[in-house]
CSV table of C-alpha atoms in Angstrom, one decimal:
chain,number,residue,atom,x,y,z
O,1,MET,CA,64.9,46.1,92.2
O,2,PRO,CA,68.4,46.6,91.0
O,3,ALA,CA,69.0,47.4,87.3
O,4,ILE,CA,71.1,45.0,85.2
O,5,ALA,CA,74.2,46.3,83.4
O,6,PRO,CA,75.2,44.7,80.1
O,7,ALA,CA,77.4,41.7,80.3
O,8,SER,CA,79.2,42.7,77.1
O,9,ARG,CA,79.2,45.6,74.7
O,10,ARG,CA,80.5,45.7,71.1
O,11,VAL,CA,80.0,47.6,67.9
O,12,ARG,CA,79.7,46.4,64.3
O,13,LEU,CA,79.2,47.9,60.9
O,14,THR,CA,75.7,47.8,59.5
O,15,PRO,CA,75.2,47.1,55.8
O,16,ALA,CA,75.2,50.8,55.2
O,17,GLY,CA,78.4,51.2,57.1
O,18,ARG,CA,80.0,48.4,55.1
O,19,GLY,CA,79.0,50.2,51.9
O,20,VAL,CA,80.7,53.4,53.2
O,21,ALA,CA,83.8,51.4,54.2
O,22,VAL,CA,84.0,49.9,50.6
O,23,PHE,CA,83.7,53.4,49.1
O,24,VAL,CA,86.4,54.8,51.4
O,25,ALA,CA,88.8,51.9,50.6
O,26,ALA,CA,88.2,52.3,46.8
O,27,SER,CA,88.7,56.1,47.1
O,28,LEU,CA,92.0,55.5,49.0
O,29,LEU,CA,93.3,53.2,46.2
O,30,LEU,CA,92.3,55.5,43.4
O,31,SER,CA,93.7,58.6,45.1
O,32,TRP,CA,97.0,57.1,46.2
O,33,GLY,CA,99.7,59.7,45.8
O,34,LEU,CA,97.2,62.2,44.4
O,35,SER,CA,95.5,65.2,45.8
O,36,GLY,CA,92.1,66.7,45.0
O,37,LEU,CA,88.4,66.0,45.5
O,38,LEU,CA,88.7,62.2,45.6
O,39,ALA,CA,91.4,62.3,48.3
O,40,ALA,CA,89.2,64.7,50.3
O,41,TYR,CA,86.3,62.2,50.1
O,42,ALA,CA,88.5,59.5,51.3
O,43,ALA,CA,89.8,61.5,54.2
O,44,ALA,CA,86.3,62.5,55.2
O,45,GLY,CA,85.1,58.9,55.0
O,46,LEU,CA,88.0,57.8,57.2
O,47,ALA,CA,87.2,60.4,59.8
O,48,LEU,CA,83.5,59.4,59.7
O,49,LEU,CA,84.2,55.7,60.2
O,50,ALA,CA,86.6,56.5,63.1
O,51,THR,CA,84.1,58.8,64.9
O,52,VAL,CA,80.8,57.0,64.5
O,53,PRO,CA,81.6,54.0,66.7
O,54,LEU,CA,82.6,56.3,69.6
O,55,LEU,CA,79.3,58.2,69.2
O,56,ALA,CA,77.3,54.9,69.1
O,57,VAL,CA,79.0,53.7,72.4
O,58,LEU,CA,78.3,57.0,74.1
O,59,HIS,CA,74.7,57.0,72.9
O,60,ALA,CA,74.0,53.6,74.4
O,61,ARG,CA,76.2,53.6,77.5
O,62,GLY,CA,73.3,54.4,79.9
O,63,VAL,CA,71.0,51.6,78.9
O,64,ARG,CA,70.0,49.2,81.7
O,65,LEU,CA,67.3,46.6,82.1
O,66,LEU,CA,65.1,45.8,85.0
O,67,PRO,CA,64.2,42.1,85.7
O,68,PRO,CA,60.7,41.3,84.4
O,69,GLY,CA,57.9,39.8,86.5
O,70,PRO,CA,56.8,36.1,86.6
O,71,VAL,CA,55.4,34.7,83.3
O,72,THR,CA,53.8,31.4,82.5
O,73,ALA,CA,53.7,30.1,78.9
O,74,PHE,CA,53.4,26.9,76.8
O,75,ALA,CA,56.4,25.4,75.2
O,76,GLY,CA,56.8,26.4,71.5
O,77,GLU,CA,54.1,29.1,71.7
O,78,ALA,CA,54.8,32.9,71.7
O,79,PHE,CA,54.2,34.7,74.9
O,80,PRO,CA,54.3,38.4,75.9
O,81,MET,CA,56.8,39.8,78.5
O,82,ASP,CA,57.1,43.4,79.6
O,83,VAL,CA,60.8,44.5,79.9
O,84,VAL,CA,61.6,47.9,81.6
O,85,VAL,CA,64.5,49.7,79.9
O,86,GLU,CA,66.2,52.4,81.9
O,87,ASN,CA,68.3,55.3,80.4
O,88,ARG,CA,70.8,56.4,83.1
O,89,SER,CA,72.4,59.1,80.9
O,90,ALA,CA,71.9,62.6,82.1
O,91,LEU,CA,72.1,64.3,78.6
O,92,VAL,CA,71.6,61.8,75.8
O,93,SER,CA,68.2,60.3,74.8
O,94,VAL,CA,68.4,56.7,73.6
O,95,ARG,CA,66.8,56.3,70.2
O,96,ASP,CA,65.8,53.4,68.0
O,97,LEU,CA,66.5,50.6,70.5
O,98,VAL,CA,65.6,47.1,69.4
O,99,LEU,CA,65.4,44.2,71.8
O,100,LEU,CA,66.5,40.9,70.4
O,101,HIS,CA,65.6,37.4,71.8
O,102,ARG,CA,68.0,34.5,71.4
O,103,THR,CA,66.0,31.5,70.3
O,104,GLY,CA,68.4,28.9,71.8
O,105,ARG,CA,69.4,27.5,68.4
O,106,GLY,CA,73.0,28.5,68.2
O,107,ASP,CA,73.4,32.3,68.1
O,108,ALA,CA,70.1,32.8,66.2
O,109,GLU,CA,68.2,36.0,67.2
O,110,ARG,CA,64.9,37.6,66.3
O,111,PRO,CA,63.4,41.0,67.1
O,112,ALA,CA,61.3,40.9,70.3
O,113,GLY,CA,60.5,44.6,71.0
O,114,TYR,CA,61.2,48.2,70.1
O,115,ALA,CA,61.6,51.5,71.9
O,116,ALA,CA,61.6,54.7,69.7
O,117,THR,CA,62.9,57.1,72.3
O,118,ILE,CA,63.9,56.9,76.0
O,119,PRO,CA,64.6,60.4,77.4
O,120,PRO,CA,67.6,61.0,79.8
O,121,ARG,CA,67.1,59.6,83.3
O,122,ALA,CA,63.8,57.9,82.3
O,123,GLU,CA,62.5,54.4,81.7
O,124,ARG,CA,60.2,52.8,79.2
O,125,THR,CA,58.2,49.6,79.4
O,126,VAL,CA,58.8,47.6,76.2
O,127,ALA,CA,56.3,44.9,75.3
O,128,THR,CA,58.3,42.0,74.0
O,129,THR,CA,57.4,38.6,72.5
O,130,HIS,CA,59.3,35.5,73.1
O,131,ARG,CA,59.1,31.8,72.3
O,132,LEU,CA,60.8,29.0,74.4
O,133,GLN,CA,60.9,25.4,73.2
O,134,ARG,CA,62.1,23.7,76.4
O,135,ARG,CA,59.6,23.2,79.2
O,136,GLY,CA,60.6,23.9,82.8
O,137,ARG,CA,61.5,26.9,84.9
O,138,HIS,CA,63.8,29.4,83.2
O,139,ASP,CA,65.6,31.6,85.7
O,140,ARG,CA,67.8,33.4,83.2
O,141,MET,CA,67.3,34.7,79.7
O,142,PRO,CA,69.8,36.3,77.3
O,143,LEU,CA,68.5,39.6,75.8
O,144,VAL,CA,70.3,41.8,73.3
O,145,ALA,CA,69.7,45.6,73.1
O,146,GLU,CA,70.8,47.1,69.8
O,147,THR,CA,70.8,50.6,68.3
O,148,SER,CA,72.3,52.0,65.2
O,149,PHE,CA,71.7,55.7,66.1
O,150,PRO,CA,73.2,58.0,64.9
O,151,LEU,CA,73.6,57.8,61.1
O,152,GLY,CA,72.9,54.1,61.0
O,153,LEU,CA,76.4,53.1,60.0
O,154,VAL,CA,77.4,51.3,63.2
O,155,ALA,CA,75.3,49.2,65.5
O,156,CYS,CA,76.1,49.1,69.3
O,157,ARG,CA,75.1,45.7,70.8
O,158,LEU,CA,74.5,45.3,74.5
O,159,VAL,CA,74.1,41.7,75.7
O,160,PHE,CA,72.2,41.2,79.0
O,161,ASP,CA,71.9,38.1,81.2
O,162,VAL,CA,68.5,38.8,82.6
O,163,PRO,CA,67.2,37.0,85.7
O,164,THR,CA,63.6,35.8,85.0
O,165,ASP,CA,60.9,33.6,86.4
O,166,VAL,CA,59.4,32.0,83.4
O,167,LEU,CA,57.5,28.7,83.8
O,168,VAL,CA,57.2,26.9,80.5
O,169,LEU,CA,54.4,24.4,80.5
O,170,PRO,CA,54.5,21.2,78.3
O,171,ARG,CA,52.9,21.2,74.9
O,172,LEU,CA,49.3,20.2,74.6
O,173,GLY,CA,48.6,17.9,71.7
O,174,THR,CA,45.6,16.3,70.0
O,175,LEU,CA,43.9,13.0,70.9
O,176,ARG,CA,42.4,10.8,68.2
O,177,ASN,CA,40.0,7.8,68.7
O,178,LEU,CA,40.5,7.9,72.5
O,179,ASP,CA,36.8,7.4,73.1
O,180,ALA,CA,36.7,4.2,71.2
O,181,LEU,CA,39.8,2.9,72.8
O,182,THR,CA,38.6,3.6,76.3
O,183,ALA,CA,35.0,2.5,75.8
O,184,ARG,CA,36.1,-1.0,74.8
O,185,ARG,CA,37.4,-1.4,78.4
O,186,HIS,CA,35.1,0.7,80.4
O,187,GLY,CA,31.9,0.9,78.4
O,188,LEU,CA,29.3,3.5,79.3
O,189,LEU,CA,31.4,4.7,82.2
O,190,TYR,CA,33.5,6.8,79.8
O,191,GLN,CA,30.9,7.6,77.2
O,192,GLY,CA,28.7,9.4,79.6
O,193,ALA,CA,30.9,12.5,79.5
O,194,SER,CA,30.0,15.4,77.3
O,195,ASP,CA,31.5,18.8,76.6
O,196,ARG,CA,28.3,20.7,77.4
O,197,GLY,CA,27.3,18.9,80.6
O,198,ASP,CA,23.7,18.3,79.4
O,199,GLU,CA,20.9,16.9,81.6
O,200,GLN,CA,22.4,18.4,84.8
O,201,GLU,CA,20.4,19.4,87.9
O,202,PHE,CA,21.3,22.2,90.3
O,203,HIS,CA,23.2,20.9,93.3
O,204,GLY,CA,24.3,24.0,95.3
O,205,LEU,CA,26.6,27.0,95.6
O,206,ARG,CA,30.3,27.2,96.4
O,207,ASP,CA,33.0,29.9,96.4
O,208,TRP,CA,34.5,30.8,93.0
O,209,ARG,CA,38.1,29.4,92.5
O,210,ASP,CA,40.8,31.4,90.8
O,211,GLY,CA,41.0,30.5,87.1
O,212,GLU,CA,37.5,29.2,86.7
O,213,SER,CA,35.1,30.4,84.1
O,214,LEU,CA,32.6,33.1,85.1
O,215,ARG,CA,29.7,31.6,83.2
O,216,ARG,CA,28.2,29.8,86.3
O,217,VAL,CA,28.6,32.7,88.7
O,218,HIS,CA,25.4,33.6,90.6
O,219,TRP,CA,25.7,37.3,90.2
O,220,LYS,CA,22.8,38.5,92.3
O,221,LEU,CA,23.7,36.3,95.3
O,222,SER,CA,27.4,37.2,94.8
O,223,ALA,CA,26.6,40.9,95.0
O,224,ARG,CA,24.6,40.3,98.2
O,225,ARG,CA,27.3,38.2,99.9
O,226,GLY,CA,30.2,40.4,98.7
O,227,HIS,CA,32.2,37.6,97.0
O,228,LEU,CA,31.8,35.4,93.9
O,229,LEU,CA,29.6,32.3,94.3
O,230,VAL,CA,29.4,29.6,91.6
O,231,ARG,CA,26.5,27.2,90.8
O,232,GLU,CA,27.3,23.5,91.1
O,233,PHE,CA,25.3,20.9,89.1
O,234,ARG,CA,24.9,17.2,89.5
O,235,GLY,CA,24.7,15.4,86.2
O,236,GLU,CA,25.2,12.0,84.9
O,237,ASP,CA,27.6,9.7,86.7
O,238,ILE,CA,30.8,10.5,84.9
O,239,ALA,CA,33.6,8.2,85.9
O,240,PRO,CA,36.7,9.8,87.5
O,241,VAL,CA,40.0,9.6,85.6
O,242,HIS,CA,43.5,8.9,86.9
O,243,VAL,CA,46.4,9.9,84.7
O,244,VAL,CA,49.7,8.3,85.7
O,245,LEU,CA,53.1,9.2,84.2
O,246,ASP,CA,55.9,6.7,84.6
O,247,THR,CA,59.1,8.9,84.6
O,248,ARG,CA,61.4,6.0,83.9
O,249,VAL,CA,63.2,5.9,80.5
O,250,PRO,CA,65.2,3.0,79.2
O,251,PRO,CA,68.7,3.8,77.9
O,252,ARG,CA,69.4,3.6,74.2
O,253,LYS,CA,70.9,0.4,72.9
O,254,ARG,CA,74.0,2.0,71.5
O,255,ALA,CA,74.4,5.3,73.3
O,256,GLY,CA,74.3,5.7,77.1
O,257,SER,CA,71.8,8.6,76.9
O,258,ARG,CA,68.2,8.2,77.8
O,259,ARG,CA,65.4,8.6,75.2
O,260,ARG,CA,64.8,12.2,76.0
O,261,GLY,CA,62.5,12.8,72.9
O,262,SER,CA,60.2,10.0,73.9
O,263,PHE,CA,60.0,11.2,77.4
O,264,GLU,CA,59.1,14.7,76.3
O,265,ALA,CA,56.4,13.2,74.2
O,266,ALA,CA,55.1,11.2,77.2
O,267,VAL,CA,55.0,14.4,79.3
O,268,SER,CA,53.0,16.1,76.6
O,269,LEU,CA,50.6,13.2,76.3
O,270,ALA,CA,50.0,13.2,80.1
O,271,ALA,CA,49.2,16.9,80.0
O,272,THR,CA,46.9,16.4,77.0
O,273,LEU,CA,45.0,13.6,78.8
O,274,VAL,CA,44.4,15.7,81.9
O,275,GLU,CA,43.2,18.8,79.8
O,276,HIS,CA,41.0,16.6,77.7
O,277,HIS,CA,39.2,15.0,80.6
O,278,LEU,CA,38.9,18.2,82.7
O,279,ARG,CA,37.2,19.8,79.6
O,280,ARG,CA,34.7,16.9,79.6
O,281,ARG,CA,33.9,17.5,83.3
O,282,HIS,CA,35.6,14.4,84.7
O,283,LEU,CA,37.1,14.3,88.1
O,284,VAL,CA,40.8,14.0,87.4
O,285,ARG,CA,43.7,13.1,89.5
O,286,PHE,CA,47.4,12.9,88.4
O,287,THR,CA,50.3,10.9,89.6
O,288,ALA,CA,54.0,11.0,88.5
O,289,LEU,CA,55.7,7.8,89.4
O,290,GLY,CA,59.1,9.0,90.5
O,291,PRO,CA,61.4,9.4,93.5
O,292,ALA,CA,59.2,12.1,95.0
O,293,GLY,CA,56.0,10.3,94.4
O,294,LEU,CA,54.0,13.3,93.2
O,295,THR,CA,50.2,13.1,93.4
O,296,ILE,CA,47.6,15.8,92.8
O,297,ASP,CA,44.2,14.9,94.2
O,298,ARG,CA,41.0,14.8,92.2
O,299,ARG,CA,39.5,18.0,91.1
O,300,ARG,CA,37.2,19.2,88.3
O,301,GLY,CA,37.1,22.3,86.1
O,302,ARG,CA,39.6,24.6,84.5
O,303,ALA,CA,41.2,25.6,87.8
O,304,ALA,CA,42.5,22.1,88.3
O,305,LEU,CA,44.6,22.2,85.1
O,306,LEU,CA,47.3,24.6,86.0
O,307,PRO,CA,48.6,22.7,89.1
O,308,VAL,CA,49.1,19.6,86.9
O,309,LEU,CA,50.7,21.4,84.1
O,310,ALA,CA,53.1,23.2,86.5
O,311,ALA,CA,54.1,19.9,88.0
O,312,LEU,CA,54.6,18.3,84.6
O,313,ALA,CA,56.7,21.3,83.6
O,314,GLU,CA,59.5,20.4,86.0
O,315,VAL,CA,59.3,16.6,86.0
O,316,GLU,CA,62.6,14.8,85.0
O,317,PRO,CA,63.3,11.3,83.6
O,318,ALA,CA,64.6,8.6,85.9
O,319,PRO,CA,66.6,5.4,85.1
O,320,LEU,CA,64.6,2.2,84.3
O,321,ALA,CA,66.4,0.3,87.1
O,322,GLU,CA,64.2,2.0,89.8
O,323,ARG,CA,61.2,0.0,90.8
O,324,ARG,CA,57.7,1.5,90.5
O,325,THR,CA,54.5,0.4,92.3
O,326,PHE,CA,51.2,1.6,91.1
O,327,PRO,CA,49.2,3.7,93.6
O,328,ALA,CA,46.0,2.2,94.9
O,329,ALA,CA,42.9,3.5,93.3
O,330,SER,CA,40.3,5.0,95.6
O,331,ARG,CA,37.3,4.0,93.5
O,332,ARG,CA,36.7,0.9,91.5
O,333,ASP,CA,35.1,2.6,88.6
O,334,GLU,CA,38.1,4.9,88.0
O,335,ILE,CA,39.5,5.0,84.5
O,336,THR,CA,43.3,4.7,84.6
O,337,PHE,CA,45.7,5.8,81.9
O,338,LEU,CA,49.4,4.9,82.3
O,339,VAL,CA,51.7,7.0,80.1
O,340,CYS,CA,55.3,5.9,79.7
O,341,ALA,CA,58.2,6.0,77.3
O,342,GLY,CA,59.3,2.4,76.9
O,343,ALA,CA,58.7,1.2,80.5
O,344,SER,CA,55.3,-0.4,80.0
O,345,GLY,CA,54.7,-3.8,81.8
O,346,THR,CA,57.2,-3.1,84.6
O,347,VAL,CA,54.8,-1.4,87.0
O,348,ALA,CA,53.8,-3.5,90.0
O,349,GLY,CA,50.0,-3.5,90.9
O,350,LEU,CA,48.9,-2.0,87.5
O,351,PRO,CA,45.1,-2.5,87.2
O,352,ALA,CA,44.1,-5.0,84.6
O,353,ASP,CA,41.8,-2.6,82.8
O,354,ALA,CA,44.3,0.3,82.7
O,355,VAL,CA,44.8,1.9,79.3
O,356,VAL,CA,48.6,1.8,78.7
O,357,LEU,CA,49.9,4.5,76.3
O,358,ASP,CA,53.6,3.7,75.5
O,359,LEU,CA,55.3,6.3,73.4
O,360,GLU,CA,57.8,3.7,72.2
O,361,ARG,CA,54.9,1.7,70.6
O,362,SER,CA,53.6,2.6,67.1
O,363,GLU,CA,49.9,2.2,68.0
O,364,THR,CA,50.2,5.2,70.4
O,365,SER,CA,51.1,7.5,67.5
O,366,ARG,CA,47.6,6.7,66.1
O,367,THR,CA,46.0,8.0,69.3
O,368,PHE,CA,48.2,11.0,70.1
O,369,VAL,CA,49.4,13.9,67.9
O,370,ARG,CA,52.0,15.9,69.8
O,371,VAL,CA,51.3,19.3,68.3
O,372,ARG,CA,47.8,20.8,67.9
O,373,PRO,CA,46.9,22.3,64.5
O,374,GLY,CA,48.0,25.9,64.5
O,375,ALA,CA,50.1,25.6,67.7
O,376,GLY,CA,53.5,27.2,67.5
O,377,ALA,CA,52.7,29.2,64.4
O,378,ALA,CA,54.5,32.6,64.1
């Protein structure tokens, strides 16, 4: 994997360096045309300010970064990422290296990681923390490496354009009064779900799926067979759920841009509905009504959540002029949720008992809170 050289390099005075510069300037003014101790101080300060930037550049000239591995995170939440820093210098150790992450809001930066010492011709893995607000796949990320060694008077900044593979999943919010809203249309079909899965009987064994909880693993039989086996239970008849996202967004009345904020809220609501019902042990399938016609078949359990979130991370809005036809339901007792951002009532074949959650309607805000309590906290 080739190392990445800095895209730009510059030096700047630190607060301590600016204090020295002010002292040197004042000494020069006071010692103008004079000789003595004050003039010697001014001359020494000028020599120091002229030499330190060169030393800072030579100190950091061997710094390189290696591309990090794939990372999956939620929008707005902090996530860890290991960055390998390489020192190609044959003689100089890199000291006090701070990695800064650009937040995406102008040129704002915040510390992401720190390496105390990197010996010559060596590398260090620096644990960094980042936060990305925009969902989707991020294939490049700006990182800044900064060091003020030696003396702390001048900071040398190295700006890197790092290739990355970061998949940012949509935010998960909080649902309120959804049980009452759905029970009015589907009665006991919806209320039969429970978080604990009570009153279940043993049904059989199956292979463990990646991402599932280990609580139901049959450890004795798994050790005998050489691979993980999971107990399956048959409980109450919990109705399957179909979450449908209409990707069409009407244009604004005055501007020609689409309602991007409402669409992002609709994506977050669809993700929250899927997570909510999978946690309650429903069979859940997901459909995105768009040009590609994305559908993820019914599954149950935690392992079914990631494929839906990954699909929602990269979905894009479409113009309202495109026609949408609702996909046929495979079971009559299926509970259907249609999530949209101003396109409700324009889907052909929509079931009469479907629960429509339109982010452009005020009543939807009483059901969905976009950010969970404590999410996105520093």
